Short mmCIF file of C-alpha atoms and ligand atoms in Angstrom, two decimals:
data_model
loop_
_atom_site.label_atom_id
_atom_site.label_comp_id
_atom_site.label_asym_id
_atom_site.label_seq_id
_atom_site.Cartn_x
_atom_site.Cartn_y
_atom_site.Cartn_z
CA MET A 1 112.17 93.13 153.27
CA THR A 2 115.83 91.83 153.54
CA ASP A 3 118.54 93.91 151.65
CA ILE A 4 119.02 92.96 147.97
CA LYS A 5 122.67 92.00 148.69
CA VAL A 6 121.42 89.47 151.38
CA ILE A 7 119.09 88.07 148.77
CA SER A 8 121.50 87.63 146.05
CA GLU A 9 124.30 86.32 148.42
CA LYS A 10 121.79 83.55 149.62
CA LEU A 11 120.89 82.90 145.92
CA CYS A 12 124.54 82.56 144.97
CA THR A 13 125.39 80.19 147.85
CA THR A 14 122.32 78.00 148.28
CA GLY A 15 120.48 78.32 144.91
CA ASP A 16 117.32 79.20 147.16
CA ILE A 17 115.05 82.07 146.64
CA THR A 18 111.47 82.77 147.84
CA ARG A 19 108.72 84.15 145.75
CA ASP A 20 108.81 87.47 147.71
CA GLU A 21 112.64 87.67 147.13
CA ILE A 22 112.28 87.07 143.39
CA ILE A 23 109.85 89.84 143.12
CA TYR A 24 111.95 92.17 145.24
CA LEU A 25 115.10 91.36 142.83
CA LEU A 26 112.94 92.18 139.97
CA GLU A 27 111.44 95.59 141.24
CA ASN A 28 114.90 96.59 142.38
CA ARG A 29 116.93 95.64 139.58
CA THR A 30 119.97 97.95 139.07
CA PRO A 31 122.99 97.59 136.64
CA GLY A 32 125.14 96.88 139.66
CA ILE A 33 123.18 93.92 140.90
CA GLN A 34 122.53 92.61 137.45
CA LYS A 35 126.41 92.65 136.87
CA THR A 36 127.02 90.84 140.10
CA LEU A 37 124.60 88.20 139.39
CA ALA A 38 125.84 87.60 135.77
CA GLU A 39 129.36 87.18 137.14
CA LYS A 40 128.38 84.74 139.73
CA ALA A 41 126.14 82.86 137.33
CA SER A 42 128.77 82.56 134.51
CA ALA A 43 131.28 81.40 137.06
CA ARG A 44 128.85 78.78 138.36
CA ALA A 45 128.29 77.58 134.77
CA ARG A 46 132.04 77.25 134.36
CA GLU A 47 132.36 75.30 137.53
CA TYR A 48 130.33 72.59 135.88
CA TYR A 49 131.00 72.95 132.20
CA GLY A 50 134.30 74.99 131.84
CA ASN A 51 134.19 77.51 129.19
CA LYS A 52 132.36 75.07 126.83
CA VAL A 53 129.33 76.23 124.87
CA PHE A 54 127.39 73.31 123.54
CA VAL A 55 125.83 73.51 120.10
CA ARG A 56 122.55 71.84 119.04
CA GLY A 57 121.46 71.51 115.37
CA LEU A 58 117.86 72.58 115.09
CA ILE A 59 115.80 71.14 112.18
CA GLU A 60 112.53 73.00 112.03
CA PHE A 61 110.83 70.18 110.21
CA THR A 62 107.13 71.46 109.73
CA ASN A 63 105.29 74.73 110.41
CA TYR A 64 101.93 73.04 110.21
CA CYS A 65 100.30 73.52 113.66
CA ARG A 66 96.88 72.55 114.94
CA ASN A 67 97.06 75.12 117.92
CA ASP A 68 96.36 78.83 117.66
CA CYS A 69 98.65 80.24 120.52
CA TYR A 70 97.90 83.92 120.18
CA TYR A 71 101.48 84.93 120.24
CA CYS A 72 102.90 82.50 117.55
CA GLY A 73 103.43 83.28 113.85
CA ILE A 74 102.77 79.59 112.79
CA ARG A 75 99.51 79.44 114.79
CA CYS A 76 96.72 77.60 112.55
CA GLY A 77 94.66 80.88 112.35
CA ASN A 78 97.56 82.68 110.46
CA LYS A 79 96.19 82.21 106.87
CA ASN A 80 99.30 84.14 105.72
CA ALA A 81 101.86 81.61 106.71
CA GLN A 82 103.28 79.61 103.85
CA ARG A 83 103.11 76.13 105.11
CA TYR A 84 105.76 73.49 104.62
CA ARG A 85 106.85 70.10 105.87
CA LEU A 86 110.22 68.20 105.16
CA SER A 87 109.79 64.60 104.10
CA ILE A 88 111.17 61.89 106.37
CA ASP A 89 114.15 61.46 104.01
CA GLU A 90 114.91 65.28 104.16
CA ILE A 91 114.90 65.17 107.94
CA VAL A 92 117.23 62.39 108.21
CA GLU A 93 119.42 63.72 105.47
CA CYS A 94 119.47 66.94 107.25
CA ALA A 95 120.51 65.34 110.55
CA SER A 96 123.25 63.46 108.74
CA TYR A 97 124.52 66.84 107.23
CA GLY A 98 124.59 68.25 110.78
CA TYR A 99 126.44 65.23 111.94
CA GLY A 100 129.03 65.87 109.31
CA LEU A 101 129.44 69.39 110.63
CA GLY A 102 130.24 68.03 113.95
CA PHE A 103 126.76 68.27 115.67
CA ARG A 104 126.20 65.58 118.27
CA THR A 105 122.64 66.80 119.39
CA ILE A 106 119.75 67.13 116.75
CA VAL A 107 116.86 68.83 117.82
CA LEU A 108 113.61 68.14 115.85
CA GLN A 109 111.20 70.98 116.26
CA GLY A 110 107.93 71.80 114.65
CA GLY A 111 104.18 72.84 114.99
CA GLU A 112 101.77 70.27 116.35
CA ASP A 113 101.31 68.59 112.94
CA GLN A 114 99.17 65.60 112.69
CA PHE A 115 100.72 64.39 109.55
CA PHE A 116 103.79 63.35 111.75
CA THR A 117 101.96 60.33 113.54
CA ASP A 118 103.59 58.56 116.27
CA ASP A 119 104.78 55.86 113.82
CA LYS A 120 106.43 58.36 111.56
CA MET A 121 108.12 60.07 114.43
CA THR A 122 109.31 56.88 115.84
CA GLU A 123 110.73 55.87 112.29
CA ILE A 124 112.51 59.19 112.09
CA ILE A 125 114.10 58.91 115.59
CA ARG A 126 115.23 55.18 114.86
CA ALA A 127 116.63 56.16 111.58
CA ILE A 128 118.86 59.14 112.91
CA LYS A 129 119.78 56.82 115.97
CA ARG A 130 120.62 53.89 113.69
CA GLU A 131 122.98 56.06 111.42
CA HIS A 132 124.54 58.18 114.35
CA PRO A 133 124.32 56.23 117.50
CA ASP A 134 126.52 58.68 119.24
CA CYS A 135 124.12 61.54 118.68
CA ALA A 136 121.47 62.78 121.04
CA VAL A 137 117.96 63.30 119.50
CA THR A 138 115.87 66.06 121.04
CA LEU A 139 112.17 66.41 120.23
CA SER A 140 110.30 69.73 120.46
CA ILE A 141 106.83 68.73 119.11
CA GLY A 142 104.31 69.91 121.69
CA GLU A 143 101.76 68.15 123.97
CA LYS A 144 101.24 64.42 123.57
CA SER A 145 99.91 61.53 125.82
CA TYR A 146 102.16 59.69 128.28
CA GLU A 147 102.00 56.67 125.76
CA THR A 148 103.27 58.75 122.99
CA TYR A 149 106.14 60.31 124.85
CA LYS A 150 106.95 56.70 126.11
CA ALA A 151 106.97 55.38 122.37
CA PHE A 152 109.32 58.29 121.46
CA PHE A 153 111.60 57.54 124.43
CA ASP A 154 111.65 53.76 123.64
CA ALA A 155 112.61 54.61 119.89
CA GLY A 156 115.68 56.29 121.35
CA ALA A 157 114.75 59.88 121.77
CA ASP A 158 116.94 61.36 124.58
CA ARG A 159 115.51 64.80 125.27
CA TYR A 160 112.34 66.82 124.97
CA LEU A 161 111.86 70.44 124.95
CA LEU A 162 108.44 71.82 126.01
CA ARG A 163 108.34 75.35 127.44
CA HIS A 164 105.60 75.67 130.10
CA GLU A 165 105.04 79.17 128.70
CA THR A 166 103.61 80.56 132.00
CA ALA A 167 102.95 78.72 135.28
CA ASP A 168 100.01 80.97 136.04
CA PHE A 169 96.74 79.39 134.90
CA GLY A 170 95.15 82.82 134.55
CA HIS A 171 97.94 84.19 132.36
CA TYR A 172 97.99 81.09 130.36
CA ALA A 173 94.42 81.60 129.37
CA LYS A 174 95.23 85.16 128.00
CA LEU A 175 97.90 83.68 125.86
CA HIS A 176 95.97 80.59 124.53
CA PRO A 177 92.70 79.73 123.36
CA ALA A 178 90.37 77.80 125.64
CA ASN A 179 91.29 74.24 124.26
CA LEU A 180 94.70 74.60 125.62
CA SER A 181 95.63 74.53 129.28
CA ALA A 182 98.48 75.05 131.64
CA GLU A 183 97.38 72.11 133.49
CA ASN A 184 97.87 69.74 130.56
CA ARG A 185 101.10 71.57 129.51
CA GLN A 186 102.46 71.01 133.03
CA ARG A 187 101.24 67.30 133.18
CA CYS A 188 103.18 66.68 129.97
CA LEU A 189 106.31 67.99 131.55
CA PHE A 190 105.97 65.68 134.68
CA ASP A 191 105.22 62.76 132.33
CA LEU A 192 108.47 63.52 130.30
CA LYS A 193 110.64 63.58 133.55
CA LYS A 194 109.00 60.37 134.81
CA ILE A 195 109.71 58.61 131.56
CA GLY A 196 113.43 59.50 131.88
CA PHE A 197 113.68 62.27 129.28
CA GLN A 198 116.25 65.05 129.94
CA THR A 199 113.42 67.60 129.92
CA GLY A 200 113.30 71.22 129.15
CA ALA A 201 110.79 73.94 130.33
CA GLY A 202 110.79 77.62 130.03
CA PHE A 203 109.00 80.70 129.08
CA MET A 204 108.87 83.83 127.12
CA VAL A 205 110.06 87.11 128.83
CA GLY A 206 107.97 90.16 128.32
CA SER A 207 104.85 88.17 126.91
CA PRO A 208 101.76 90.09 126.91
CA TYR A 209 100.07 90.64 130.50
CA GLN A 210 103.32 89.12 132.24
CA THR A 211 103.77 90.42 135.69
CA ASN A 212 106.70 90.13 137.98
CA GLU A 213 104.57 87.79 140.05
CA ASN A 214 104.04 85.63 136.99
CA ILE A 215 107.79 85.54 136.55
CA ALA A 216 108.25 84.60 140.14
CA ASP A 217 105.95 81.68 139.67
CA ASP A 218 107.59 80.68 136.56
CA LEU A 219 111.17 80.50 138.26
CA LEU A 220 109.56 78.53 141.30
CA PHE A 221 107.84 76.11 138.88
CA LEU A 222 111.09 75.47 137.24
CA LYS A 223 112.72 74.89 140.67
CA LYS A 224 109.88 72.24 141.43
CA LEU A 225 110.28 70.59 138.11
CA ASP A 226 114.10 70.53 138.24
CA PRO A 227 114.40 70.27 134.40
CA GLU A 228 117.65 69.37 132.77
CA MET A 229 117.17 72.33 130.28
CA VAL A 230 115.59 75.66 130.51
CA GLY A 231 114.73 77.80 127.57
CA ILE A 232 113.74 81.34 127.96
CA GLY A 233 113.96 84.29 125.46
CA PRO A 234 112.16 87.48 124.85
CA PHE A 235 108.65 87.41 123.42
CA ILE A 236 108.83 89.22 119.96
CA PRO A 237 105.52 90.21 118.20
CA HIS A 238 104.47 88.69 114.98
CA LYS A 239 102.54 90.82 112.40
CA ASP A 240 99.86 88.25 111.93
CA THR A 241 98.96 87.46 115.37
CA VAL A 242 96.65 88.87 118.07
CA PHE A 243 99.66 90.46 119.71
CA ALA A 244 101.14 92.13 116.79
CA ASP A 245 101.27 95.53 118.37
CA ARG A 246 102.69 94.49 121.61
CA LYS A 247 106.19 95.39 122.77
CA ALA A 248 109.10 92.94 122.64
CA GLY A 249 110.62 91.60 125.88
CA GLU A 250 113.63 93.50 127.11
CA LEU A 251 117.19 92.34 126.70
CA ASP A 252 118.31 93.09 130.25
CA LEU A 253 115.44 91.34 131.77
CA VAL A 254 116.11 88.27 129.89
CA LEU A 255 119.77 88.54 130.88
CA TYR A 256 119.08 89.02 134.51
CA LEU A 257 116.57 85.97 134.40
CA LEU A 258 119.28 83.85 132.75
CA SER A 259 121.60 84.61 135.59
CA ILE A 260 118.93 83.86 138.30
CA ILE A 261 118.07 80.56 136.50
CA ARG A 262 121.73 79.58 136.47
CA LEU A 263 122.05 80.18 140.11
CA MET A 264 118.87 78.51 141.02
CA LEU A 265 119.65 75.37 138.78
CA PRO A 266 123.42 75.28 138.66
CA THR A 267 123.92 72.36 136.28
CA VAL A 268 120.94 73.23 133.89
CA LEU A 269 121.72 73.54 130.14
CA LEU A 270 120.67 76.92 129.16
CA PRO A 271 120.52 78.21 125.65
CA ALA A 272 121.11 81.82 124.56
CA THR A 273 118.37 81.65 122.14
CA THR A 274 117.97 82.98 118.48
CA ALA A 275 115.13 85.35 119.84
CA LEU A 276 117.75 86.87 122.14
CA GLY A 277 120.00 87.25 119.16
CA THR A 278 117.08 88.89 117.31
CA ILE A 279 116.36 91.74 119.82
CA ASP A 280 120.16 92.62 119.96
CA PRO A 281 122.99 91.84 117.61
CA ARG A 282 125.08 90.83 120.53
CA GLY A 283 122.23 89.01 122.45
CA ARG A 284 123.53 85.55 122.20
CA GLU A 285 127.03 86.48 123.45
CA LEU A 286 125.66 88.47 126.28
CA GLY A 287 123.45 85.60 127.14
CA ILE A 288 126.51 83.23 127.57
CA LEU A 289 128.19 85.92 129.85
CA ALA A 290 125.12 86.04 131.88
CA GLY A 291 125.16 82.24 132.57
CA ALA A 292 123.78 80.56 129.37
CA ASN A 293 125.72 77.67 127.89
CA VAL A 294 124.13 76.46 124.90
CA VAL A 295 123.36 77.64 121.32
CA MET A 296 121.16 76.29 118.80
CA PRO A 297 122.16 77.26 115.19
CA ASN A 298 119.59 76.23 112.52
CA LEU A 299 120.23 73.18 110.25
CA SER A 300 116.96 73.47 108.34
CA PRO A 301 117.30 73.73 104.60
CA VAL A 302 117.67 77.50 103.74
CA GLY A 303 114.65 77.19 101.38
CA VAL A 304 112.11 76.79 104.41
CA ARG A 305 113.97 78.76 107.10
CA LYS A 306 112.01 82.09 106.47
CA LYS A 307 108.72 80.25 106.79
CA TYR A 308 109.31 78.94 110.33
CA ASP A 309 108.43 82.54 111.20
CA LEU A 310 107.48 82.47 114.94
CA TYR A 311 108.06 86.17 115.26
CA ASP A 312 109.16 89.21 113.00
CA ASN A 313 112.88 89.69 111.81
CA LYS A 314 114.08 86.27 113.09
CA ILE A 315 117.97 86.16 112.41
CA CYS A 316 119.97 83.54 110.60
CA THR A 317 117.21 82.71 107.98
CA GLY A 318 119.32 83.24 104.96
CA GLU A 319 122.67 81.48 105.91
CA GLU A 320 123.68 77.98 105.32
CA ALA A 321 124.16 75.79 108.63
CA ALA A 322 127.93 75.78 107.92
CA GLU A 323 127.96 79.53 107.82
CA CYS A 324 125.87 79.77 110.90
CA MET A 325 128.38 77.55 112.74
CA ASN A 326 131.37 79.41 111.69
CA CYS A 327 129.83 82.78 112.62
CA LEU A 328 128.88 81.44 116.23
CA LYS A 329 132.37 79.86 116.64
CA SER A 330 133.97 83.06 116.10
CA ARG A 331 131.53 85.23 118.08
CA ILE A 332 131.84 82.65 120.95
CA SER A 333 135.69 82.52 121.03
CA ARG A 334 135.67 86.42 120.95
CA ILE A 335 134.27 86.32 124.52
CA GLY A 336 136.65 83.66 125.77
CA TYR A 337 134.30 80.59 125.27
CA GLU A 338 134.68 77.55 123.07
CA ILE A 339 132.00 75.82 121.00
CA VAL A 340 132.11 72.21 121.56
CA THR A 341 130.62 69.43 119.55
CA ASP A 342 130.10 66.88 122.55
CA ARG A 343 126.55 65.48 123.12
CA GLY A 344 126.52 67.95 126.05
CA ASP A 345 124.43 65.98 128.55
CA ASN A 346 123.24 67.63 131.88
CA ILE A 347 125.97 66.56 134.40
CA LYS A 348 123.53 65.93 137.19
CA TYR A 349 121.30 63.83 134.85
CA VAL A 350 124.38 61.74 133.89
CA LYS A 351 125.36 60.97 137.55
CA GLU A 352 121.81 60.02 138.30
CA HIS A 353 121.18 57.63 135.45
N1 SAM B 1 105.08 73.08 118.94
C1 SAM B 1 106.17 73.05 119.96
C2 SAM B 1 105.69 73.55 121.22
O1 SAM B 1 104.52 74.00 121.38
O2 SAM B 1 106.33 73.32 122.11
C3 SAM B 1 107.45 73.67 119.54
C4 SAM B 1 107.36 74.79 118.67
S1 SAM B 1 106.93 76.28 119.37
C5 SAM B 1 106.71 77.27 117.94
C6 SAM B 1 108.45 76.75 120.26
C7 SAM B 1 108.37 78.03 121.10
O3 SAM B 1 108.35 79.21 120.44
C8 SAM B 1 107.31 78.06 121.98
O4 SAM B 1 107.46 77.29 123.17
C9 SAM B 1 107.18 79.65 122.33
O5 SAM B 1 107.83 79.95 123.73
C10 SAM B 1 108.15 80.22 121.24
N2 SAM B 1 107.44 81.34 120.69
C11 SAM B 1 106.38 81.24 119.87
N3 SAM B 1 106.00 82.51 119.39
C12 SAM B 1 107.00 83.31 120.00
C13 SAM B 1 107.04 84.87 119.86
N4 SAM B 1 106.27 85.55 119.15
N5 SAM B 1 108.12 85.24 120.47
C14 SAM B 1 109.05 84.46 121.00
N6 SAM B 1 108.93 83.23 121.12
C15 SAM B 1 107.97 82.60 120.57
FE1 FES B 2 101.52 75.83 117.45
FE2 FES B 2 101.24 77.06 119.72
S1 FES B 2 100.78 77.72 117.85
S2 FES B 2 101.98 75.09 119.52
#
């Protein structure tokens, strides 16, 4: 096996890395190599986006979900979850409130809730785009047919987040019941790309049964898909799930992977996630310093925040959106970056479309 310095040098200059090389980087991680990759990755992000950190206003509009993913606190099998859904008017009002705070991307995220039919979703997308044409609308509402995705796109949705969760079919089957498949999840992602969405994939770090080989396959899957956005964050156990007693993903491993992903996909929009801020009070700042360039504060009404309970001890569930925005602005400026309210499209996507 080649020396770790040779692998990281090649990754930094070409963005290329093989499966064996990823596994080698994972097995031989040291604070020194982690620091080098973080410096190279954050420099690479600055090359394309300067010291800007983009904000997305996240509206968690329903926690009803027809699925039963074993790791997720809002899975349908969790009878302790207090279910809620916002009305169409509340969602549109929430987006307008975010617009007033400066947000130019609104992310609508929810469980797979049958109440929100295609017609209702297209109505919401159209209403937000009608009131705020300069605002990007991102959806994160799970697996749908090609036709449904196309209808959302035609209604004006710009982006879609759908983590692939794990590229390995066997590992996927250990995290999900039999009616959910990695094959369909991946089909959705290629459909989204084909339709023209800026598409986001990703996975949890440290999910139960995850191996270094799985992570290598996840990174190579991302390289193949070439998404405009990648969302990774630590797995965090939730008390009412099958994996209640499992360990959370490790901060340093998430940071290391953020750096590797930035180097593999230089223009990608890469959030420092709320889950990262949950496992470490400085998690989001460290994420930016490792190559991330997006944060996603919560815009949902405070009354429902705690109920969108994917994992235990989630942060920012008690603050108003304006407070979260101010808190993030000062955290980010303290590390030499600046929160900006542009739409923050992927530079490569803009050039190609
Ligand atoms: N229903 C949509 C979907 O399936 O894409 C969006 C909502 S889903 C709750 C959003 C993401 O939360 C999932 O893709 C998963 O990676 C993450 N998630 C769920 N449970 C988690 C946990 N226990 N720890 C960390 N992340 C979790
Ligand atoms: Fe809702 Fe997994 S539990 S999509």
